[in-house]
Tab-separated table of C-alpha atoms in Angstrom:
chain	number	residue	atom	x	y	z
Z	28	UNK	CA	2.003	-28.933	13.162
Z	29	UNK	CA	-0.358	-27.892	15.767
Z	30	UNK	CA	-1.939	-24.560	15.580
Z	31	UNK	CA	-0.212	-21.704	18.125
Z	32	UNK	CA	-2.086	-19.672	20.429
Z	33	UNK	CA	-2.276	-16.644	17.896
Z	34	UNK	CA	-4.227	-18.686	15.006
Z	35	UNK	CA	-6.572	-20.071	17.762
Z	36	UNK	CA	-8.065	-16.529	18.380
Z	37	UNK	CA	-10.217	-15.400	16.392
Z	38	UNK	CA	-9.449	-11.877	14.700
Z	39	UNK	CA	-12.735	-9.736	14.325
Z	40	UNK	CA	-13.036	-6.560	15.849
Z	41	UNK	CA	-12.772	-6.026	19.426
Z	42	UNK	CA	-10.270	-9.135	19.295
Z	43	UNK	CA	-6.911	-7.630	20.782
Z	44	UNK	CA	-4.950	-9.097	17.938
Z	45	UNK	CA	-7.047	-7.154	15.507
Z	46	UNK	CA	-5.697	-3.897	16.854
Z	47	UNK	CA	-1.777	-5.520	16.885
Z	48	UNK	CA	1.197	-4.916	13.852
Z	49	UNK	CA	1.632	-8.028	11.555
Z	50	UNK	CA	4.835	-7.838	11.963
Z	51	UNK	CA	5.013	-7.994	15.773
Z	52	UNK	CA	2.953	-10.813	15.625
Z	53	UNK	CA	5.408	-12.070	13.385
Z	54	UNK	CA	8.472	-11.481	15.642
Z	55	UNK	CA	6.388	-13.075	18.879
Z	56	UNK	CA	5.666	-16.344	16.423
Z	57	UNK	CA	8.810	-17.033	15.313
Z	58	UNK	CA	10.839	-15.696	18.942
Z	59	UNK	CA	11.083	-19.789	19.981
Z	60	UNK	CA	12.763	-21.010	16.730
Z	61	UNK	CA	16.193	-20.595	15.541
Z	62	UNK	CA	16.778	-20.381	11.636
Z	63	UNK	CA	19.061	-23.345	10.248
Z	64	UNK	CA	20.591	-21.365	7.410
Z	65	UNK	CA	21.450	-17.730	6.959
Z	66	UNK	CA	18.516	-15.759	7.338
Z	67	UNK	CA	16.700	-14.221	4.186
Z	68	UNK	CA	14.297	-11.469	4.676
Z	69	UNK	CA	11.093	-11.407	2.766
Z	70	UNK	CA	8.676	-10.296	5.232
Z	71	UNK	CA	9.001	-6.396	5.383
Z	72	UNK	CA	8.033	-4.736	2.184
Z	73	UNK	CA	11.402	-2.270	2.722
Z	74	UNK	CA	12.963	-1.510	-1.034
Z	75	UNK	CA	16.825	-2.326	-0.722
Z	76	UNK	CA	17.586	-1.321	-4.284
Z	77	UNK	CA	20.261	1.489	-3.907
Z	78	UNK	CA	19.204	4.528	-3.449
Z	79	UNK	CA	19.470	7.533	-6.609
Z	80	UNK	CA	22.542	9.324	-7.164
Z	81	UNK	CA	20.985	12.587	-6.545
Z	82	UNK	CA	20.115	12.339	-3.103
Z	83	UNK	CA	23.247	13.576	-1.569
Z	84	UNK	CA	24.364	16.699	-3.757
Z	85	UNK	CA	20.411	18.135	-3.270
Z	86	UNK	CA	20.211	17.344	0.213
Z	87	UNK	CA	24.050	19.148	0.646
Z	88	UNK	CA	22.535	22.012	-1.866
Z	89	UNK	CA	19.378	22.402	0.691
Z	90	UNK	CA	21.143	21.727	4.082
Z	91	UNK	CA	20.643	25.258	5.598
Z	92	UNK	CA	16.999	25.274	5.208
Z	93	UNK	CA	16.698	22.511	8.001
Z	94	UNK	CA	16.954	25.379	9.987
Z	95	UNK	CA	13.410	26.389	9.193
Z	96	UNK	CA	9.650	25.049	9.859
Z	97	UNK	CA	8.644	23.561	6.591
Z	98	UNK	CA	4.856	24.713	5.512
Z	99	UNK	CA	2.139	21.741	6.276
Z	100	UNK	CA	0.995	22.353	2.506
Z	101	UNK	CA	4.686	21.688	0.871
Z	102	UNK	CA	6.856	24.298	-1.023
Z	103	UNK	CA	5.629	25.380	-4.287
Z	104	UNK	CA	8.401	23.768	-6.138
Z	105	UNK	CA	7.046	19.971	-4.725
Z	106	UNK	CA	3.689	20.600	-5.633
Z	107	UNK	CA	4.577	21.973	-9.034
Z	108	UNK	CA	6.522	18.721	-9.472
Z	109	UNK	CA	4.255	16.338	-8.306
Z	110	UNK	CA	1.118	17.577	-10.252
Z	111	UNK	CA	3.562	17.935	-13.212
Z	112	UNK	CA	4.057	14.121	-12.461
Z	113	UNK	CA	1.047	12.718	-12.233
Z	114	UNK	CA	-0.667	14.910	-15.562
Z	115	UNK	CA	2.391	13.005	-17.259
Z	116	UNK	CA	1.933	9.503	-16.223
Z	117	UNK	CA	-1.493	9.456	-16.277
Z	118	UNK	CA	-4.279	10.291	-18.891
Z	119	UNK	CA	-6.352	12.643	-16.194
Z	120	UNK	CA	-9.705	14.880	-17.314
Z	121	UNK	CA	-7.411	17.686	-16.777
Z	122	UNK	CA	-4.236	18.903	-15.017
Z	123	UNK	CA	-3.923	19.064	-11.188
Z	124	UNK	CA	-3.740	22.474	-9.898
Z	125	UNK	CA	-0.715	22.209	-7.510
Z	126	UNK	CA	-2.063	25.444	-5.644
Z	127	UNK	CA	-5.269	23.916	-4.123
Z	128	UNK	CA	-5.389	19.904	-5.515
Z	129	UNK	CA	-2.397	18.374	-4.069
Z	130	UNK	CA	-0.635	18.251	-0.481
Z	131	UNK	CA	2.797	17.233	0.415
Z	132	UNK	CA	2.930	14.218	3.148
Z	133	UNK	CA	4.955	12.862	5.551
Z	134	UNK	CA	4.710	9.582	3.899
Z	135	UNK	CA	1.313	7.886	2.443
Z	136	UNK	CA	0.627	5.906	5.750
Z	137	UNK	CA	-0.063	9.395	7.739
Z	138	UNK	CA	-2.072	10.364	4.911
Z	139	UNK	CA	-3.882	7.476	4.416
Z	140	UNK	CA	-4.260	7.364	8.698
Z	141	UNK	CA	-5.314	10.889	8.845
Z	142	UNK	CA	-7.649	11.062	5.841
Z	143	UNK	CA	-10.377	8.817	7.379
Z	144	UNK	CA	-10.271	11.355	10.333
Z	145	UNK	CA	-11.099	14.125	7.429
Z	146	UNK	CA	-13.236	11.728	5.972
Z	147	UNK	CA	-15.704	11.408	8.722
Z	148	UNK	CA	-15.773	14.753	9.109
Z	149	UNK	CA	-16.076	15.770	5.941
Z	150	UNK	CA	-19.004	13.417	4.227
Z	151	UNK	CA	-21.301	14.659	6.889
Z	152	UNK	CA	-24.722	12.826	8.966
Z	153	UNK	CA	-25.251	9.121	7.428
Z	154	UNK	CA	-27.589	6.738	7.011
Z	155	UNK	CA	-26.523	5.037	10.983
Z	156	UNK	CA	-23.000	4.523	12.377
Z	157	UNK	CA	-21.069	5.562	9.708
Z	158	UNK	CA	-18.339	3.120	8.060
Z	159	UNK	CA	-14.983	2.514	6.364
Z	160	UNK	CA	-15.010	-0.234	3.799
Z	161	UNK	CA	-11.518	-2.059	4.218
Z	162	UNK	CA	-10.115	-4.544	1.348
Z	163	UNK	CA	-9.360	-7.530	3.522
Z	164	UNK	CA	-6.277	-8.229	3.642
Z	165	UNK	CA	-5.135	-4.861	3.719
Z	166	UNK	CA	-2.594	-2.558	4.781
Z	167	UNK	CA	-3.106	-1.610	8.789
Z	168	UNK	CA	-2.983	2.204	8.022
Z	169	UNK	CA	-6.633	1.799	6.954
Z	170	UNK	CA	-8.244	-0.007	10.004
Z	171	UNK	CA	-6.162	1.933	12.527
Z	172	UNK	CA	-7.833	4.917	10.520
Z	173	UNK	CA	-11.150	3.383	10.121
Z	174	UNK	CA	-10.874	3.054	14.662
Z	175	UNK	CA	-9.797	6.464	15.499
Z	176	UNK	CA	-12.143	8.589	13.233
Z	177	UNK	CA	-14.531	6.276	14.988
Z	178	UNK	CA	-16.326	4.494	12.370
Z	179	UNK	CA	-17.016	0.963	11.860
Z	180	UNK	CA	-14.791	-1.011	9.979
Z	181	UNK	CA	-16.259	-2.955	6.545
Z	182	UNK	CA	-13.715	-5.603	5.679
Z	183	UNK	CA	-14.448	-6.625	2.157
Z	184	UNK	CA	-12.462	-9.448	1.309
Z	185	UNK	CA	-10.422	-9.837	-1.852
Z	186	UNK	CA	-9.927	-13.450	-2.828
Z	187	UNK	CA	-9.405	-15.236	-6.557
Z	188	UNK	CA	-13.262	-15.083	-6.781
Z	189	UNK	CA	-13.025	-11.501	-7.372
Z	190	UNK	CA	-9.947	-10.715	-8.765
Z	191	UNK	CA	-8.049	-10.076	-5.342
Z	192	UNK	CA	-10.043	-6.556	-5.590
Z	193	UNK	CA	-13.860	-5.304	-3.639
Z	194	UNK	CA	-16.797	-7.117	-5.454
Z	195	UNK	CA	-18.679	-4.156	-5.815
Z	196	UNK	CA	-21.326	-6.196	-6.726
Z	197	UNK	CA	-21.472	-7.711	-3.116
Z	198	UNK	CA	-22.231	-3.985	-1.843
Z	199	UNK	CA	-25.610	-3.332	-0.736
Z	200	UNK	CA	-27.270	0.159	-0.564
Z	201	UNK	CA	-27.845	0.258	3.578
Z	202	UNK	CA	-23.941	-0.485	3.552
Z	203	UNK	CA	-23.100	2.391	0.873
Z	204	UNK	CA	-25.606	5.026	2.767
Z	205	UNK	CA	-23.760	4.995	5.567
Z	206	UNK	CA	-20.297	4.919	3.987
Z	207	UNK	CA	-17.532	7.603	4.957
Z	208	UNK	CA	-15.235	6.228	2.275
Z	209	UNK	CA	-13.651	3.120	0.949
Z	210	UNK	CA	-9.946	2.323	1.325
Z	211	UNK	CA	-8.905	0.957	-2.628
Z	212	UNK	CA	-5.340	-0.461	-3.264
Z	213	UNK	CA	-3.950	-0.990	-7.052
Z	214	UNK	CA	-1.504	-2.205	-7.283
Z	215	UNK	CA	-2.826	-3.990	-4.162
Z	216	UNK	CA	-1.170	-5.003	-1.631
Z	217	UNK	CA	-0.440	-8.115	-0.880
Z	218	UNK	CA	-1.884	-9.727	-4.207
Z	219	UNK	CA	-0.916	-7.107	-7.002
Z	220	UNK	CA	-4.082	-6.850	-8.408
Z	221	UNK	CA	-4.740	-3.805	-10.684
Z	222	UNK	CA	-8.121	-2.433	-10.612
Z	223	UNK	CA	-9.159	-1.409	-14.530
Z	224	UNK	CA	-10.717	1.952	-15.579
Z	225	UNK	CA	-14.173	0.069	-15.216
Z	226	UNK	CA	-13.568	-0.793	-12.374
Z	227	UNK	CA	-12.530	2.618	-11.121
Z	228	UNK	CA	-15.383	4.366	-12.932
Z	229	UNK	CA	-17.887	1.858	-11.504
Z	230	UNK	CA	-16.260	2.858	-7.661
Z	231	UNK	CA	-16.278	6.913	-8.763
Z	232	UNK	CA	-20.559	6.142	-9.654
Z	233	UNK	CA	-20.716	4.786	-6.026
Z	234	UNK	CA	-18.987	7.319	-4.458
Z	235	UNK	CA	-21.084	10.160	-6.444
Z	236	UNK	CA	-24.583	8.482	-5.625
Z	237	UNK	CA	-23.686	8.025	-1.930
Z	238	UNK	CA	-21.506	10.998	-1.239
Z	239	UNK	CA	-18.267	8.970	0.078
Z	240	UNK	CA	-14.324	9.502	-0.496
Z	241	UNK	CA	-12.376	7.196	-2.506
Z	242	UNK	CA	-9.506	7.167	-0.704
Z	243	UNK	CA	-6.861	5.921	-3.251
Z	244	UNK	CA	-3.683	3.800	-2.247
Z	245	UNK	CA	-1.514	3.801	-5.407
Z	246	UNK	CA	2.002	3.770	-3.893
Z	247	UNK	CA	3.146	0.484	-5.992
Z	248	UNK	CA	1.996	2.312	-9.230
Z	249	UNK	CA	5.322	2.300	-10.713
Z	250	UNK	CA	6.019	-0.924	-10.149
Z	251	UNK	CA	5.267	-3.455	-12.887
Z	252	UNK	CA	6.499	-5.687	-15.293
Z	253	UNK	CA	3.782	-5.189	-18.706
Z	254	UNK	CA	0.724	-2.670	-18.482
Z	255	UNK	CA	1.274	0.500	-16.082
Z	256	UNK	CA	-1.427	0.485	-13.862
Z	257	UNK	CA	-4.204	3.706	-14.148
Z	258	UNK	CA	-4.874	5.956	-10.916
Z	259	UNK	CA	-8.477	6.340	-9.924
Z	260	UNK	CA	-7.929	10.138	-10.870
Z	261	UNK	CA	-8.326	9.291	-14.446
Z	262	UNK	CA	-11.774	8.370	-13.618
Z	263	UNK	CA	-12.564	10.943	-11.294
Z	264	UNK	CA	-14.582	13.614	-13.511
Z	265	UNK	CA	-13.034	17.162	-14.174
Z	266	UNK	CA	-13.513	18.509	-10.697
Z	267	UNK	CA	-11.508	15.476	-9.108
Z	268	UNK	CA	-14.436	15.362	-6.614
Z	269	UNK	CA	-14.586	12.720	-3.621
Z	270	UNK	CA	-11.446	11.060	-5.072
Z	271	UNK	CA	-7.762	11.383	-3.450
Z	272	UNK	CA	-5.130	9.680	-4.844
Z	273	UNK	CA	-1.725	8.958	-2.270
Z	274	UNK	CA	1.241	8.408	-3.518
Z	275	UNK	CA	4.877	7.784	-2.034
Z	276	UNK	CA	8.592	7.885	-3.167
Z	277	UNK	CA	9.510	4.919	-1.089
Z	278	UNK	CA	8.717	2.103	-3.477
Z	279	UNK	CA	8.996	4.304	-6.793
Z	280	UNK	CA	12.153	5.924	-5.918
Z	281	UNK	CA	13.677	2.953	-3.574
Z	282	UNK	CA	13.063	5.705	-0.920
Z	283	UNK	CA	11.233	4.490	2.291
Z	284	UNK	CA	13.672	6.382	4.976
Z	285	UNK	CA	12.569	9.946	3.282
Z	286	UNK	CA	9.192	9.918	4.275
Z	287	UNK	CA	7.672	12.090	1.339
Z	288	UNK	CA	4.442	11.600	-0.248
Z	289	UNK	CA	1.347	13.263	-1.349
Z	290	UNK	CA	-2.293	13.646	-1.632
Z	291	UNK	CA	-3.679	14.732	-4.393
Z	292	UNK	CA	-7.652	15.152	-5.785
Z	293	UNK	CA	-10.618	16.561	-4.456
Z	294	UNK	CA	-9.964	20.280	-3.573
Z	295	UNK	CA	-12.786	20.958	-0.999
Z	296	UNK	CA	-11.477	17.991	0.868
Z	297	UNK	CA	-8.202	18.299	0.457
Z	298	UNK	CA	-9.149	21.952	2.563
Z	299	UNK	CA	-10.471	20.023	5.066
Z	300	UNK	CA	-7.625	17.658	5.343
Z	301	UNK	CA	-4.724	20.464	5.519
Z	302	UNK	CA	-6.985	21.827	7.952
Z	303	UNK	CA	-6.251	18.935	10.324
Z	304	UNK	CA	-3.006	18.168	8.971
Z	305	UNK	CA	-1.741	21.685	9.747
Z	306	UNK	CA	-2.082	21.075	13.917
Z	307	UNK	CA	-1.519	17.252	14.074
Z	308	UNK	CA	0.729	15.556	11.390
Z	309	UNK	CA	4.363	15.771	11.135
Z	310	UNK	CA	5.766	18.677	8.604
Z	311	UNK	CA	7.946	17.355	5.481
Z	312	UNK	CA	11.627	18.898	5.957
Z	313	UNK	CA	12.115	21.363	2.826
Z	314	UNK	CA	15.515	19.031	2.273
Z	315	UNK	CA	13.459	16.283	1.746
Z	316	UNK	CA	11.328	17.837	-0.399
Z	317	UNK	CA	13.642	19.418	-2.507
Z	318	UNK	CA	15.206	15.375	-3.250
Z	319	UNK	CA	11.413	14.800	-3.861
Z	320	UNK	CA	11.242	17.358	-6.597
Z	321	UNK	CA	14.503	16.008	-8.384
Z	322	UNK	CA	12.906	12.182	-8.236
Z	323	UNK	CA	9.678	13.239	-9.530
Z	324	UNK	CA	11.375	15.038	-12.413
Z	325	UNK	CA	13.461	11.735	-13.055
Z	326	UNK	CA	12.247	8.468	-14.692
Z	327	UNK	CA	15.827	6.784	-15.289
Z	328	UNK	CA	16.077	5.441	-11.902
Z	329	UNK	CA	12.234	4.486	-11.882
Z	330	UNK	CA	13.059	2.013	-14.957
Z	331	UNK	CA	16.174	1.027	-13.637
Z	332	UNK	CA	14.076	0.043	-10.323
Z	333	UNK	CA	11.294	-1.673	-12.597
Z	334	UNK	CA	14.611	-3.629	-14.223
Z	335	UNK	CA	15.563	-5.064	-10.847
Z	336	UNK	CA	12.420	-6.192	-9.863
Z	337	UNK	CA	11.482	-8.099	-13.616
Z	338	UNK	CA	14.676	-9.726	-13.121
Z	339	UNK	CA	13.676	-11.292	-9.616
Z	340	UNK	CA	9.871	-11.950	-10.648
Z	341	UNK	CA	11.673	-13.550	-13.961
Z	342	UNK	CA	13.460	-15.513	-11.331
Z	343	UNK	CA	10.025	-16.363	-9.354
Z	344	UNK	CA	8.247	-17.610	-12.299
Z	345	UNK	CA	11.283	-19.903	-13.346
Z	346	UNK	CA	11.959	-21.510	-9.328
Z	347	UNK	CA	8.141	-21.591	-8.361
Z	348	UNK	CA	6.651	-22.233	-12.012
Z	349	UNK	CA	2.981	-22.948	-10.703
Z	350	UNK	CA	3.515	-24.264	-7.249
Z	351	UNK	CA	1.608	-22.581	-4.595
Z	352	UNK	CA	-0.841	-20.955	-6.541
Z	353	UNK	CA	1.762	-18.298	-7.964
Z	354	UNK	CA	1.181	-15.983	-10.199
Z	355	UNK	CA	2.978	-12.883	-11.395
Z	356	UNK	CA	1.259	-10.266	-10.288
Z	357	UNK	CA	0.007	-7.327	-12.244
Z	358	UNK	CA	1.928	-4.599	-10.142
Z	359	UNK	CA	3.810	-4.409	-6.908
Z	360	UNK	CA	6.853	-6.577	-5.611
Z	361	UNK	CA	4.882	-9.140	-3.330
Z	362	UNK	CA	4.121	-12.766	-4.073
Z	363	UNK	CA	1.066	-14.153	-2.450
Z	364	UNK	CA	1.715	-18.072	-2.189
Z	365	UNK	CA	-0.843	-20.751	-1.110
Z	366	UNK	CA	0.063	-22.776	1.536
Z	367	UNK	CA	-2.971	-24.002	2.555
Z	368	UNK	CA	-1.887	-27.621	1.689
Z	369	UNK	CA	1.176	-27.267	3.909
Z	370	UNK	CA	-0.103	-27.313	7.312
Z	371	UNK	CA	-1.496	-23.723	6.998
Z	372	UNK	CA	0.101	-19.988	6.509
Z	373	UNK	CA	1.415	-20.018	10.575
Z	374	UNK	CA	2.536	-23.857	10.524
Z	375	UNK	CA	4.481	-22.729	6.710
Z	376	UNK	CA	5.852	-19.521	7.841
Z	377	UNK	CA	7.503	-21.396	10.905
Z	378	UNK	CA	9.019	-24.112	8.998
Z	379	UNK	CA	10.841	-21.953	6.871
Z	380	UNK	CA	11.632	-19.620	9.043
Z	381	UNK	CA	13.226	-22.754	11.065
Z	382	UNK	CA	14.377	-25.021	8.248
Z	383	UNK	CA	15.100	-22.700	5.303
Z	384	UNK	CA	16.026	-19.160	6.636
Z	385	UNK	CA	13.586	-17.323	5.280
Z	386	UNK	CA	11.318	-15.287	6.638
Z	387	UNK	CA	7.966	-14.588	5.454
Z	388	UNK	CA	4.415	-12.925	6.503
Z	389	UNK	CA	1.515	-15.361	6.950
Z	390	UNK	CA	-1.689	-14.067	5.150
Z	391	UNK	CA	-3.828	-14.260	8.225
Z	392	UNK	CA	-2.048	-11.571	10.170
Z	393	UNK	CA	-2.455	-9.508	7.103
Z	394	UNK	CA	-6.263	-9.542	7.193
Z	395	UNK	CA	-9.406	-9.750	9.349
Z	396	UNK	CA	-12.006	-12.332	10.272
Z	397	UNK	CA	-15.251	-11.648	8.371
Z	398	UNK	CA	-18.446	-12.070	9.585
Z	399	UNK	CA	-18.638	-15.772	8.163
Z	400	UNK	CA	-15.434	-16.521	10.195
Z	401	UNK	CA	-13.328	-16.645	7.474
Z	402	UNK	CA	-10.138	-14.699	7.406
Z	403	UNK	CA	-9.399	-14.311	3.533
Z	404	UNK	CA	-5.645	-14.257	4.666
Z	405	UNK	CA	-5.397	-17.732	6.102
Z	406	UNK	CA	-3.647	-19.833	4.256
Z	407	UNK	CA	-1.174	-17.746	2.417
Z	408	UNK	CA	1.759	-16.289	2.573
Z	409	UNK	CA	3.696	-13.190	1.699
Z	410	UNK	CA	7.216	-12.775	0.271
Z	411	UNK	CA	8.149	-9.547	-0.746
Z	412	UNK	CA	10.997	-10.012	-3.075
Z	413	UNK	CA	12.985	-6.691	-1.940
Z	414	UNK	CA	16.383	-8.192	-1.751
Z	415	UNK	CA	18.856	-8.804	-4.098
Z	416	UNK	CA	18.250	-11.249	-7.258
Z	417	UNK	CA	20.755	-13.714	-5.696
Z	418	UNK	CA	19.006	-13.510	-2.572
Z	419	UNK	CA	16.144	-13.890	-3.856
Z	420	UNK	CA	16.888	-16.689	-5.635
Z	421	UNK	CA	18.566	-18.538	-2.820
Z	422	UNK	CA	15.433	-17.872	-1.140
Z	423	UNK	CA	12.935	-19.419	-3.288
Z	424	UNK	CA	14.833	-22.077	-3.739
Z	425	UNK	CA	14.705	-22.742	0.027
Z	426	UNK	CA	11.587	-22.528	-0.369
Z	427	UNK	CA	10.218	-24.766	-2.909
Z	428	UNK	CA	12.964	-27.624	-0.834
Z	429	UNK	CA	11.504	-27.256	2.434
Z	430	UNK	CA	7.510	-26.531	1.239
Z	431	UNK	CA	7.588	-29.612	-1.336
């Protein structure tokens, strides 16, 4: 199939395409094809597990206090829960103070937007234009943070060379001087990869030696099928310092239409990021926080979630065996497939959008170009397996018939 105008241009920065939603690129590529069969959605990484029983009787206990401006930091009783959380799921130097280490959000992806903004504040003068380092591909909250606070964007690309995760290694010492912070997924997103202790200890040396955040991404935490992935506040040192860790309800909790998250780490920071978060980002509603409180005091309906998603990647392993490249990943609910050897990740994603009814992401408009003018993206595809196991199913089988 011949390539479309999209894969011809190339996607650096400054390229308009750079600055544009995967997923409108998406809808634009596929707007001149019809689907065949019923259409299957494994594009947008939206849970559709069903949502905890509690919701409703906390959010009709709370109603009334809608009627109120909710405080930028959270309520006490959020903050108490979520630092209660994480100094139970994870082996951490010491507990989290919830008074001063930990902020609720409105969501990771303002957090994770608004935290380079902090960030490039916060570090102080470097060593030239100062810079974001970017896991390429990666999720878009970091490089539209990376452009508004202003700094230069460092795409470091994650490939099967390095363990879908930063070579740290490949980082030279004019690059780390004039580093703001780095952007780290794990689980990552959209390979799955779980970055070990070493790993994060290496990262936290970094950080320390150069004076940079590590900005954290660990929303698909509690999502795995063997070894529960670690945070990189494990490896952080007893004063949490330049670490923050994010973290979200949406995929632990089959939440993403509450919008609650939160920060945690680094105090001083963290004082300079409710600074700015107290005049520009959107409050949390106390209702919302109050459901937030109940699911971070759960696990049941975290294991229950877990359940549903071995069953489908039980399902993956048996349809797509090792076609593609597949492998289960560590952590998350995405499948990164190689289609290189089907006409490319835009020529793939078309065709079974067309043929089979299912709709995918390809890996190119997930990532950047590099510098080599590669794009460590092109080529695959992502499915996020998000539906229902029969779905699902139906899905890869459609899959491996029209791709084969």
């Amino acid at each position: 199939m011949a390539m479309t105008a999209s894969s011809r241009r190339p996607q650096g920065t400054g390229n308009p395409e750079s600055e544009r939603s995967p997923f409108a690129r998406l809808s634009e590529l596929l707007a001149p094809y019809t689907p065949s069969k019923p259409l299957i959605t494994l594009s947008l990484g939206e849970p559709q597990h069903p949502v905890p029983a509690f919701v409703r009787p906390v959010l009709a206990k709370h109603i009334a206090d809608f009627g109120r401006y909710p405080l930028a930091r959270g309520i006490e009783p959020f903050r108490r829960a979520a630092a209660n959380w994480l100094s139970t799921r994870f082996e951490l130097p010491r507990p989290i103070d919830p008074e001063s280490e930990l902020l609720v959000l409105n969501g990771s992806r303002e957090g994770l937007f608004l935290a380079a903004l902090t960030a490039a504040r916060y570090v102080g003068p470097r060593k030239g234009r100062p810079a974001i380092l970017v896991p390429n591909p990666f999720y878009p909250a970091y490089g539209a943070g990376a452009r508004a606070a202003n700094c230069e964007t460092v795409y470091l690309p994650t490939t099967p060379a390095n363990g879908f995760l930063p070579d740290l290694d490949a980082l030279d010492d004019a690059t780390l001087a004039r580093t703001v912070a780095i952007y780290i997924a794990s689980p990552a997103n959209p390979q799955g990869a779980v970055a070990s202790r070493d790993y994060f200890t290496r990262l936290k040396r970094l950080a320390d030696r150069f004076g940079f955040m590590i900005l954290s991404d660990e929303c698909y935490s509690e999502i795995y099928t063997k070894r529960a992935p670690g945070s990189a506040l494990e490896c952080a040192g007893p004063d949490f310092s330049n670490v923050v860790a994010f973290q979200s309800l949406s995929k632990r909790s089959n939440l993403p239409g509450l919008r609650v998250g939160f920060a945690a780490g680094d105090r001083k920071f963290l004082t300079a990021f409710h600074e700015l978060r107290n005049v520009a980002a959107p409050q949390v509603p106390v209702p919302l926080q109050q459901v937030a409180v109940a699911a971070y005091s759960d696990e049941a309906h975290v294991e229950e979630n877990r359940r549903l998603y071995r069953i489908k990647f039980d399902l993956a392993d048996q349809i797509l065996g090792n076609r593609y490249g597949y492998v289960r990943p560590a952590g998350g609910f995405c499948v990164w497939l190689d289609v290189s050897g089907r006409g490319g990740d835009e020529a793939a994603t078309i065709k079974l959008y067309r043929d089979a009814g299912v709709r995918v992401v390809p890996g190119s408009y997930l990532a950047r170009q590099q510098a080599d003018g590669s794009n460590p993206g092109s080529g695959y595809i992502r499915l996020a397996l998000v539906a229902d196991s029969e779905s699902t199913a139906e899905a890869l089988r459609r899959l491996v018939e029209v791709l084969d």
